[in-house]
Coordinates of C-alpha atoms in Angstrom, one line a residue:
A46 CA 0.0 -0.1 0.1
T47 CA 3.0 2.4 0.6
N48 CA 3.7 2.5 -3.2
T49 CA 0.5 3.3 -4.3
T50 CA -2.5 6.0 -3.5
Y51 CA -4.2 3.8 -1.0
D52 CA -4.1 4.0 2.9
A53 CA -1.5 1.7 4.9
D54 CA -4.2 1.2 7.4
G55 CA -4.6 -2.6 7.0
F56 CA -8.3 -2.0 5.5
S57 CA -7.9 -0.5 2.0
K58 CA -7.9 -2.3 -1.3
P59 CA -4.2 -3.9 -1.3
Y60 CA -5.0 -5.5 2.2
Q61 CA -7.9 -7.0 1.0
W62 CA -6.8 -8.5 -2.0
A63 CA -3.7 -10.0 -0.2
L64 CA -6.1 -11.3 2.0
I65 CA -8.3 -12.6 -0.8
L66 CA -5.0 -13.8 -2.6
Y67 CA -3.8 -15.7 0.5
G68 CA -7.1 -17.3 1.5
G69 CA -6.7 -19.0 -2.1
L70 CA -3.3 -20.1 -2.2
F71 CA -4.3 -21.9 1.2
A72 CA -7.3 -23.6 -0.2
I73 CA -5.0 -24.8 -3.2
L74 CA -2.6 -25.9 -0.7
G75 CA -5.9 -27.9 1.2
V76 CA -7.1 -29.3 -2.3
I77 CA -3.5 -30.6 -2.8
V78 CA -3.1 -32.4 0.6
S79 CA -6.8 -33.6 0.4
R80 CA -6.0 -35.3 -2.9
K81 CA -2.9 -37.1 -1.5
I82 CA -5.1 -38.4 1.6
L83 CA -7.9 -39.7 -1.1
L84 CA -5.3 -41.5 -3.3
R85 CA -4.3 -43.1 -0.3
F86 CA -7.6 -45.1 -0.3
F87 CA -9.0 -44.7 -4.0
N88 CA -8.1 -44.5 -7.3
D89 CA -7.2 -41.3 -9.4
N90 CA -11.2 -41.3 -11.2
V91 CA -13.0 -41.8 -7.7
T92 CA -10.4 -38.9 -6.2
A93 CA -11.2 -36.4 -9.3
A94 CA -15.1 -36.9 -8.9
T95 CA -15.0 -36.5 -5.2
L96 CA -12.5 -33.5 -5.3
L97 CA -14.9 -32.1 -7.9
L98 CA -18.6 -32.8 -6.2
M99 CA -16.9 -31.4 -2.5
F100 CA -15.4 -28.3 -4.1
L101 CA -18.0 -27.2 -6.7
G102 CA -21.1 -28.9 -5.1
T103 CA -21.0 -27.5 -0.8
N104 CA -20.6 -23.9 0.7
I105 CA -16.8 -24.8 0.6
F106 CA -16.6 -23.4 -3.1
F107 CA -18.0 -20.0 -1.7
F108 CA -15.7 -20.0 1.5
S109 CA -12.7 -20.9 -0.4
T110 CA -13.1 -18.7 -3.0
I111 CA -15.3 -15.4 -2.9
G112 CA -15.5 -15.7 0.8
N113 CA -12.2 -16.7 1.9
E114 CA -11.4 -13.7 4.3
V115 CA -12.7 -15.8 7.4
P116 CA -10.6 -18.5 8.9
H117 CA -12.6 -21.3 8.5
V118 CA -10.4 -22.1 4.9
Y119 CA -7.5 -22.0 6.5
L120 CA -8.7 -24.3 9.3
F121 CA -9.9 -26.5 6.1
T122 CA -6.2 -26.8 5.1
L123 CA -5.2 -27.2 8.9
Y124 CA -7.6 -30.1 9.1
S125 CA -6.1 -31.7 6.0
F126 CA -2.5 -31.7 7.4
I127 CA -3.6 -32.8 10.5
I128 CA -5.3 -36.0 8.7
W129 CA -2.3 -36.4 6.6
F130 CA -0.1 -36.3 9.5
T131 CA -2.0 -38.6 11.2
I132 CA -1.9 -41.2 8.4
K133 CA 1.9 -41.1 8.1
W134 CA 2.8 -41.1 12.0
N135 CA 0.7 -44.6 11.7
E136 CA 2.4 -45.6 9.6
N137 CA 5.8 -45.5 10.8
F138 CA 5.8 -43.8 13.9
K139 CA 8.4 -41.2 12.8
P140 CA 9.5 -38.6 15.3
V141 CA 9.1 -35.8 12.4
Y142 CA 5.9 -36.6 11.8
A143 CA 4.7 -36.3 15.3
I144 CA 6.5 -33.1 15.5
A145 CA 4.5 -32.2 12.6
L146 CA 1.4 -33.2 13.8
G147 CA 1.5 -30.7 17.2
L148 CA 2.7 -28.2 14.9
A149 CA -0.6 -28.7 12.7
M150 CA -3.0 -29.0 15.8
G151 CA -1.4 -26.1 17.4
V152 CA -1.9 -23.5 14.9
T153 CA -5.3 -25.0 14.4
M154 CA -6.2 -24.4 17.9
A155 CA -4.5 -20.9 18.2
M156 CA -6.9 -19.9 15.8
R157 CA -9.7 -21.7 17.3
Q158 CA -9.5 -22.6 20.9
S159 CA -12.8 -24.6 19.8
E160 CA -10.6 -26.7 17.7
I161 CA -9.0 -28.8 20.3
I162 CA -11.8 -31.1 19.2
A163 CA -9.8 -32.1 16.7
A164 CA -7.5 -34.3 18.8
I165 CA -10.2 -36.6 18.1
I166 CA -8.7 -37.4 14.8
P167 CA -5.5 -38.7 15.6
V168 CA -6.7 -40.6 19.2
F169 CA -9.0 -42.5 17.2
W170 CA -7.5 -43.0 13.5
G171 CA -7.7 -47.1 12.9
V172 CA -9.6 -47.9 15.8
S173 CA -12.6 -50.3 14.6
S174 CA -13.5 -52.3 17.4
Y175 CA -12.5 -52.4 20.8
K176 CA -9.4 -54.7 20.5
T177 CA -7.9 -51.8 17.8
F178 CA -9.1 -49.4 20.5
T179 CA -7.1 -51.1 23.3
E180 CA -4.1 -51.3 20.4
N181 CA -4.5 -47.8 19.5
Y182 CA -4.0 -46.9 23.4
Q183 CA -0.8 -49.3 23.7
T184 CA 0.4 -47.7 20.7
L185 CA 0.1 -44.1 21.9
W186 CA 1.8 -45.3 25.3
K187 CA 4.5 -47.2 23.3
Y188 CA 5.8 -43.9 21.8
R189 CA 4.6 -41.6 24.7
W190 CA 7.3 -39.4 24.3
Q191 CA 6.5 -38.3 20.7
V192 CA 3.1 -38.0 21.9
V193 CA 4.6 -35.4 24.6
I194 CA 6.9 -34.0 21.9
A195 CA 3.9 -33.4 19.9
I196 CA 1.6 -31.9 22.9
V197 CA 4.4 -29.7 23.8
V198 CA 5.2 -28.6 19.8
A199 CA 1.0 -27.5 19.7
F200 CA 1.2 -25.6 23.3
M201 CA 4.7 -23.7 21.6
M202 CA 2.0 -22.9 18.8
I203 CA -0.3 -21.3 20.9
L204 CA 1.4 -19.8 23.6
P205 CA 2.1 -16.5 21.4
Q206 CA -1.7 -16.1 21.6
F207 CA -1.7 -16.1 25.3
F208 CA 0.8 -13.6 25.4
Y209 CA -0.7 -11.3 22.8
W210 CA -4.2 -11.3 25.3
R211 CA -2.3 -11.1 28.0
T212 CA -0.3 -7.6 26.2
F213 CA -3.4 -6.1 24.8
A214 CA -6.3 -7.3 27.0
G215 CA -4.8 -7.8 30.3
E216 CA -5.9 -11.9 30.1
Y217 CA -3.7 -14.7 29.4
F218 CA -7.3 -16.4 28.0
L219 CA -9.9 -13.9 26.0
N220 CA -13.0 -15.6 25.3
V221 CA -14.6 -13.5 22.9
Y222 CA -17.7 -15.1 23.0
N223 CA -19.1 -13.6 26.0
D224 CA -22.2 -11.6 25.6
A225 CA -25.4 -13.6 26.1
G226 CA -26.3 -13.4 22.6
S227 CA -23.3 -15.2 21.4
T228 CA -22.4 -17.6 23.7
L229 CA -22.7 -21.4 24.1
N230 CA -26.1 -23.3 25.5
L231 CA -24.9 -26.7 25.8
K232 CA -28.6 -27.6 27.2
N233 CA -30.2 -26.4 24.0
P234 CA -28.9 -27.4 21.1
R235 CA -31.0 -26.8 17.9
F236 CA -30.0 -29.5 15.5
A237 CA -33.2 -28.8 13.4
Y238 CA -32.2 -25.4 12.8
V239 CA -28.6 -25.9 11.8
L240 CA -29.0 -28.2 9.6
F241 CA -32.7 -27.6 7.7
S242 CA -33.4 -24.1 8.6
F243 CA -34.0 -21.6 5.4
R244 CA -32.2 -19.2 7.1
K245 CA -28.9 -20.6 7.3
G246 CA -29.0 -24.5 7.3
W247 CA -26.2 -26.6 5.9
F248 CA -28.2 -29.1 3.9
I249 CA -30.4 -26.7 2.6
Y250 CA -27.7 -24.5 1.5
S251 CA -25.2 -27.7 0.7
P252 CA -27.2 -30.2 -0.3
L253 CA -24.8 -32.2 -1.7
S254 CA -22.8 -32.5 2.0
L255 CA -25.7 -35.3 2.8
L256 CA -24.1 -37.7 0.3
A257 CA -20.8 -37.7 2.7
F258 CA -23.3 -38.8 5.2
F259 CA -24.6 -41.6 2.9
G260 CA -20.9 -42.6 2.3
L261 CA -20.6 -43.1 5.7
Y262 CA -22.3 -46.7 6.0
Y263 CA -19.8 -47.5 3.1
C264 CA -17.4 -46.2 5.2
W265 CA -18.1 -48.8 7.6
K266 CA -18.2 -51.7 5.3
H267 CA -15.0 -50.9 3.9
Y268 CA -13.0 -48.4 5.7
R269 CA -13.4 -49.0 9.3
L270 CA -10.1 -47.3 9.5
F271 CA -11.6 -43.9 9.6
F272 CA -14.8 -44.4 10.5
W273 CA -15.1 -44.0 14.2
P274 CA -12.8 -40.6 14.0
I275 CA -14.9 -38.9 11.2
V276 CA -18.1 -40.2 13.3
L277 CA -16.9 -38.9 17.0
Y278 CA -15.9 -35.7 15.6
T279 CA -18.9 -34.7 13.4
A280 CA -20.9 -35.6 16.3
V281 CA -18.7 -33.3 18.9
N282 CA -18.6 -30.5 16.3
L283 CA -22.3 -31.1 15.6
Y284 CA -23.1 -30.4 19.0
L285 CA -20.9 -27.5 19.6
I286 CA -22.3 -25.8 16.7
A287 CA -25.9 -26.5 17.1
S288 CA -25.7 -25.6 21.2
F289 CA -24.3 -22.1 20.0
T290 CA -26.7 -19.2 20.2
S291 CA -25.0 -16.9 17.0
L292 CA -23.0 -17.9 14.1
V293 CA -24.3 -15.4 11.3
S294 CA -23.2 -16.9 8.0
Y295 CA -24.2 -18.3 4.7
G296 CA -25.0 -22.1 5.0
W297 CA -22.7 -22.4 8.7
R298 CA -19.4 -21.7 7.5
A299 CA -18.4 -23.8 10.9
F300 CA -18.7 -26.9 9.0
I301 CA -16.3 -25.9 6.4
Q302 CA -13.5 -27.3 8.3
S303 CA -15.0 -30.8 8.6
Y304 CA -15.2 -31.3 4.9
A305 CA -11.2 -32.4 5.4
L306 CA -12.9 -35.3 7.3
L307 CA -16.3 -35.5 5.2
I308 CA -14.4 -35.8 1.8
L309 CA -13.3 -39.4 2.6
P310 CA -17.0 -40.7 3.0
L311 CA -17.8 -38.5 0.2
G312 CA -15.2 -40.5 -1.3
C313 CA -16.4 -43.7 -0.5
F314 CA -20.2 -42.7 -1.7
T315 CA -18.2 -42.0 -5.2
A316 CA -16.1 -45.3 -5.2
Y317 CA -19.6 -46.8 -4.7
I318 CA -21.2 -44.9 -7.6
L319 CA -18.4 -45.3 -10.1
Q320 CA -18.4 -48.8 -9.8
K321 CA -22.5 -49.0 -11.2
K322 CA -23.3 -49.4 -14.5
L323 CA -23.5 -46.7 -17.0
Y324 CA -26.6 -45.8 -16.3
V325 CA -26.9 -45.4 -13.1
R326 CA -23.7 -43.2 -13.0
V327 CA -25.0 -40.8 -16.2
L328 CA -28.1 -40.6 -14.0
T329 CA -26.7 -39.9 -10.7
A330 CA -24.5 -36.9 -12.7
L331 CA -27.9 -35.8 -13.8
L332 CA -29.3 -35.7 -10.2
L333 CA -26.2 -34.1 -9.1
L334 CA -25.5 -31.5 -11.9
P335 CA -28.1 -28.9 -11.1
L336 CA -27.5 -29.1 -7.3
I337 CA -23.6 -28.2 -8.5
I338 CA -24.7 -25.3 -10.6
L339 CA -27.4 -24.0 -7.8
N340 CA -24.5 -23.7 -5.3
I341 CA -22.0 -21.7 -7.6
H342 CA -25.0 -19.4 -8.5
Q343 CA -25.7 -19.0 -4.6
A344 CA -22.5 -18.4 -3.9
W345 CA -22.3 -15.5 -6.4
Q346 CA -26.0 -14.6 -5.3
T347 CA -24.4 -14.4 -1.5
N348 CA -21.6 -12.5 -3.0
M349 CA -24.0 -9.7 -4.4
E350 CA -26.5 -9.6 -1.2
V351 CA -29.3 -11.4 -2.9
I352 CA -28.5 -14.3 -0.4
D353 CA -28.9 -12.4 3.0
G354 CA -26.0 -14.0 5.3
S355 CA -28.7 -13.8 8.2
R356 CA -32.1 -13.1 7.7
M357 CA -33.1 -15.8 5.1
T358 CA -36.5 -17.2 5.1
R359 CA -38.0 -19.9 3.4
E360 CA -40.8 -18.0 1.5
Y361 CA -37.6 -15.8 0.1
Y362 CA -35.5 -18.5 -0.7
F363 CA -37.9 -20.0 -3.4
R364 CA -38.9 -16.3 -4.4
I365 CA -35.0 -15.8 -5.7
I366 CA -33.8 -19.2 -6.8
G367 CA -32.1 -18.6 -10.0
K368 CA -32.7 -14.8 -10.0
N369 CA -30.0 -12.3 -10.0
I370 CA -31.8 -9.0 -8.9
V371 CA -34.2 -8.8 -6.3
S372 CA -37.1 -6.4 -5.9
D373 CA -38.0 -4.7 -2.5
E374 CA -41.3 -6.8 -2.7
D375 CA -39.0 -9.9 -2.9
R376 CA -36.9 -8.8 0.7
S377 CA -40.0 -8.1 2.2
L378 CA -40.1 -11.7 2.9
L379 CA -36.9 -11.6 4.7
M380 CA -36.4 -11.9 8.4
V381 CA -36.7 -8.2 10.2
D382 CA -33.4 -6.1 9.6
R383 CA -32.0 -5.1 12.9
S384 CA -29.9 -2.2 13.0
V385 CA -26.2 -2.5 13.3
T386 CA -26.4 0.8 15.3
A387 CA -27.3 1.7 18.6
Y388 CA -30.7 3.3 17.3
D389 CA -34.1 1.3 16.1
T390 CA -36.4 2.6 14.0
I391 CA -40.0 1.4 13.1
K392 CA -39.8 1.6 9.3
M393 CA -43.2 0.2 8.5
T394 CA -46.2 -0.5 11.0
S395 CA -48.4 -2.4 8.0
G396 CA -48.6 -6.0 9.3
L397 CA -47.9 -5.0 13.0
N398 CA -50.5 -5.3 15.1
L399 CA -50.5 -2.5 18.0
K400 CA -50.9 -3.3 21.9
S401 CA -50.4 -1.4 24.9
V402 CA -48.0 -2.5 27.4
L403 CA -47.6 -0.1 29.7
N404 CA -49.6 3.1 30.8
L405 CA -48.5 5.3 33.7
N406 CA -49.9 8.2 34.8
F407 CA -49.2 8.2 38.2
E408 CA -52.6 9.0 39.7
D409 CA -51.3 7.6 42.7
Q410 CA -48.8 9.8 43.3
Q411 CA -51.2 13.1 43.8
T412 CA -49.3 13.3 47.6
E413 CA -46.7 14.8 45.5
M414 CA -48.4 17.6 44.7
G415 CA -48.0 19.5 48.2
D416 CA -44.2 20.0 47.2
S417 CA -42.8 23.4 46.6
G418 CA -42.0 23.7 43.1
T419 CA -43.7 20.8 41.7
P420 CA -45.2 21.2 38.5
K421 CA -48.5 20.9 37.2
P422 CA -49.1 17.4 35.6
F423 CA -48.9 16.9 32.1
D424 CA -51.8 15.0 32.1
G425 CA -54.2 13.8 35.0
Q426 CA -53.6 14.5 38.8
G427 CA -50.3 12.9 39.4
I428 CA -46.6 13.0 38.6
Y429 CA -43.5 11.1 39.3
K430 CA -40.6 12.6 41.5
L431 CA -37.0 11.3 40.8
N432 CA -33.7 12.7 42.7
R433 CA -30.7 10.8 44.3
D434 CA -32.8 9.1 46.6
V435 CA -35.5 7.7 44.2
P436 CA -33.2 7.4 40.9
F437 CA -35.6 4.5 39.3
S438 CA -39.2 5.2 38.3
P439 CA -41.6 2.2 38.5
G440 CA -42.3 0.7 34.8
I441 CA -42.4 -2.7 33.1
K442 CA -40.8 -6.1 33.8
T443 CA -42.4 -9.3 31.8
T444 CA -41.4 -12.0 30.2
Y445 CA -41.0 -12.0 26.4
N446 CA -43.8 -14.6 25.7
S447 CA -46.0 -12.5 27.5
I448 CA -45.9 -9.6 24.7
S449 CA -45.3 -11.6 21.7
S450 CA -44.7 -15.4 20.9
D451 CA -43.2 -14.0 17.5
Y452 CA -39.4 -13.9 16.8
F453 CA -39.6 -10.3 17.4
F454 CA -41.6 -7.2 18.3
Y455 CA -40.6 -3.7 18.5
L456 CA -41.6 -1.1 21.7
R457 CA -42.1 2.7 21.2
A458 CA -41.8 3.9 24.6
S459 CA -42.4 7.5 25.5
V460 CA -42.2 9.6 28.8
Y461 CA -42.9 13.4 29.7
V462 CA -40.1 15.1 32.0
Y463 CA -40.4 18.0 33.8
S464 CA -37.2 19.8 35.7
L465 CA -35.3 23.0 36.7
A466 CA -31.9 20.9 36.7
D467 CA -29.2 21.7 34.8
D468 CA -28.4 18.1 34.1
I469 CA -31.4 17.0 33.2
R470 CA -30.6 16.5 29.2
E471 CA -27.9 14.3 29.9
K472 CA -28.3 12.6 33.1
L473 CA -32.2 11.4 32.5
Y474 CA -32.2 7.9 30.4
L475 CA -35.2 6.4 29.0
V476 CA -34.3 2.4 29.7
I477 CA -35.4 -0.6 27.8
T478 CA -33.3 -4.2 28.5
T479 CA -34.2 -7.6 27.4
T480 CA -32.0 -10.3 29.4
T481 CA -31.9 -13.6 29.8
P482 CA -33.6 -15.5 32.4
D483 CA -30.1 -15.7 34.6
K484 CA -29.9 -12.2 34.1
K485 CA -27.5 -11.9 31.6
D486 CA -28.0 -8.6 28.9
L487 CA -29.1 -9.6 25.7
K488 CA -29.8 -5.8 24.4
Y489 CA -29.6 -2.6 26.8
R490 CA -30.5 0.3 25.7
A491 CA -30.6 3.7 27.6
F492 CA -31.1 7.2 26.0
S493 CA -31.1 10.8 27.2
F494 CA -31.9 13.7 25.8
K495 CA -28.9 14.4 24.7
D496 CA -28.1 11.3 23.2
L497 CA -30.8 11.4 20.7
N498 CA -30.5 14.9 19.9
I499 CA -33.7 16.2 21.8
D500 CA -33.2 19.7 23.1
F501 CA -34.7 20.1 26.9
I502 CA -36.3 23.4 27.8
S503 CA -36.1 23.8 31.6
G504 CA -39.8 24.3 33.3
T505 CA -41.7 22.8 30.9
W506 CA -42.9 19.0 29.7
N507 CA -40.5 17.9 27.8
K508 CA -41.2 14.3 25.1
L509 CA -38.5 11.6 25.7
S510 CA -39.4 8.5 23.3
Y511 CA -37.7 6.4 21.0
D512 CA -38.0 2.8 19.6
Y513 CA -36.5 -0.4 20.5
L514 CA -36.2 -3.5 18.3
T515 CA -36.0 -6.9 20.7
P516 CA -33.1 -8.9 20.0
E517 CA -33.0 -12.4 19.0
V518 CA -34.2 -14.6 21.6
F519 CA -34.0 -18.4 22.7
T520 CA -36.6 -19.5 24.7
K521 CA -39.1 -16.5 24.8
E522 CA -38.7 -16.6 28.5
E523 CA -36.5 -13.9 28.3
I524 CA -37.3 -10.6 30.4
V525 CA -38.4 -7.4 28.9
Q526 CA -37.7 -4.3 31.2
S527 CA -38.3 -0.9 31.0
Y528 CA -37.7 2.2 33.6
V529 CA -36.4 5.8 33.6
W530 CA -33.5 6.4 35.2
Y531 CA -32.2 10.2 37.0
N532 CA -28.6 9.7 37.7
G533 CA -28.5 13.6 38.6
E534 CA -28.1 16.0 41.2
G535 CA -31.1 18.0 41.2
I536 CA -35.2 16.7 40.7
A537 CA -36.9 15.5 38.0
W538 CA -40.8 15.0 37.6
I539 CA -42.1 12.5 34.9
D540 CA -45.7 11.9 33.4
D541 CA -47.4 10.0 30.7
Y542 CA -45.2 7.2 30.5
T543 CA -46.2 4.7 27.8
I544 CA -45.0 1.8 26.2
D545 CA -46.7 0.5 22.8
A546 CA -45.3 -2.9 21.5
F547 CA -45.8 -3.7 17.5
T548 CA -45.9 -7.2 17.2
P549 CA -46.7 -9.7 14.2
D550 CA -48.9 -11.8 15.8

């Protein structure tokens, strides 16, 4: 970038293209290693057909070409190396392959700590029965010093990441998925949602991935050498992905590295088909070709934002099949558009039902009227007083499903405020929050007059109001709460505190 007119900031075009090219080269390296693995078990024809099916027929095509700026294509290649070095070490037990395996494992875990599950591959490789399991254990014990060396090398690869976190985040281990909306909920795995939802289901956007699972049958019959590591890894990986509350991507990119393993049962399926008569091979090709074309076109649609990474629905999916351009009418079939800023706006109320969820006029606070300097209520006979001793107003605290059973709704909150204090514009907040049942914030908003760029005129009633779109919820038992908070030194009065809900149901 320093030799061009572009900014040397890490984000300009030269850096973007460098990232894309590097990702492409890494993907090619993954293909080369995958070919070497396949040739260990299959002939050239099966290997070539399997690679074509995998890389043209699944979403790895998108993430190894157009969308390769994410780490998953690198993980795919690293997983390929893990498999390759596992094969080589089991052939001759040379220390060099143990070191190489530790190196690949370490870099993989440095990229994503959850990839420690890749250890399933070398531990269970070659296990086909209880007898072979014990033999495998005995082998690991026999070469235990090589195993220790591999573990040490892996740890050394992770160590710089620990020091990086310590230097820039103050911790040796940093969990970047620490907000309630993006966390691991092992008690509530959503298998059907992950695999078959039209929002981003793996088998919906990569239907040819199913062929690898069909191939597991032939794996069991003919290649038990790698059957159990594939099944165990896939089961654990699927459970973890299904338990994660937020992975926004086209066709669940978290499965991309799995293809390094799944290419083997896909090879089993391909070998089975290629052994059949000509008409079976031709018929299979005719059935698979449209799905390959669909996959390539959907990758293009994703790049052109015809396919949305997170808001897809069944209706929109079928509306846009084969389309290069979509209309606003088409896009109206997408899920609700969640703002990437702190501010929400109800863009349209048609199709939404209005219901009142809070209407406080503080008629029971008429005793406050005797206070010196108390203003005349904005409406009715009562107002509510906030000060240092009483900083929070009454409000609403209810479960999500008591307002709506749908996946979203809007709230429009408003309150009238009167004060002579100088700090009201900055220190009085209208708060709306959604929390999990165990009190972790999913979405917290607290806006003042200043935040919303609203003037506050002292000595008169001023309206504070904003819209709030609920966050993604998982049980509908989440808690929705709202109140007014005054964090200043003076006195504020509030009146006509209302919240209306706009719900799809």
